[in-house]
Amino acid sequence: MGGTFKGAKAGTAPAYSFSAYVSHVKVDLETGFVDVKKVWAAFDCGRALNPLAVEGQIEGSIHMGLGQLLSESMDYRGARLMNPSLLEYKILAPQQMPEVECLLVG
């Protein structure tokens, strides 16, 4: 495996896992505001040597995904990026993170 692309010498992903996510979401039909109340995540990663770290990775991926979905955007005007720093770029704040329940299978 590998190739000539940048990073090819590092190799491809050596492992795969399966997961499923379910979310409880409230949507205001008048304003279109989306409020994610709770996320359930089931993850089959085999035997978790450090379950707390695995749950942290799962919660972090949920936080990043919700941020991309709900608030993050790159605002370009022509070739100029209008929100180049964290002062203008809206990321999901920790207090906006919904309750997450993780189930490690395996």
Coordinates of C-alpha atoms in Angstrom, one line a residue, residues 85-90:
S85 CA -8.7 34.3 13.8
L86 CA -10.7 32.8 16.7
L87 CA -12.0 36.3 17.4
E88 CA -14.2 36.1 14.2
Y89 CA -14.4 32.4 13.6
K90 CA -17.3 31.0 15.5

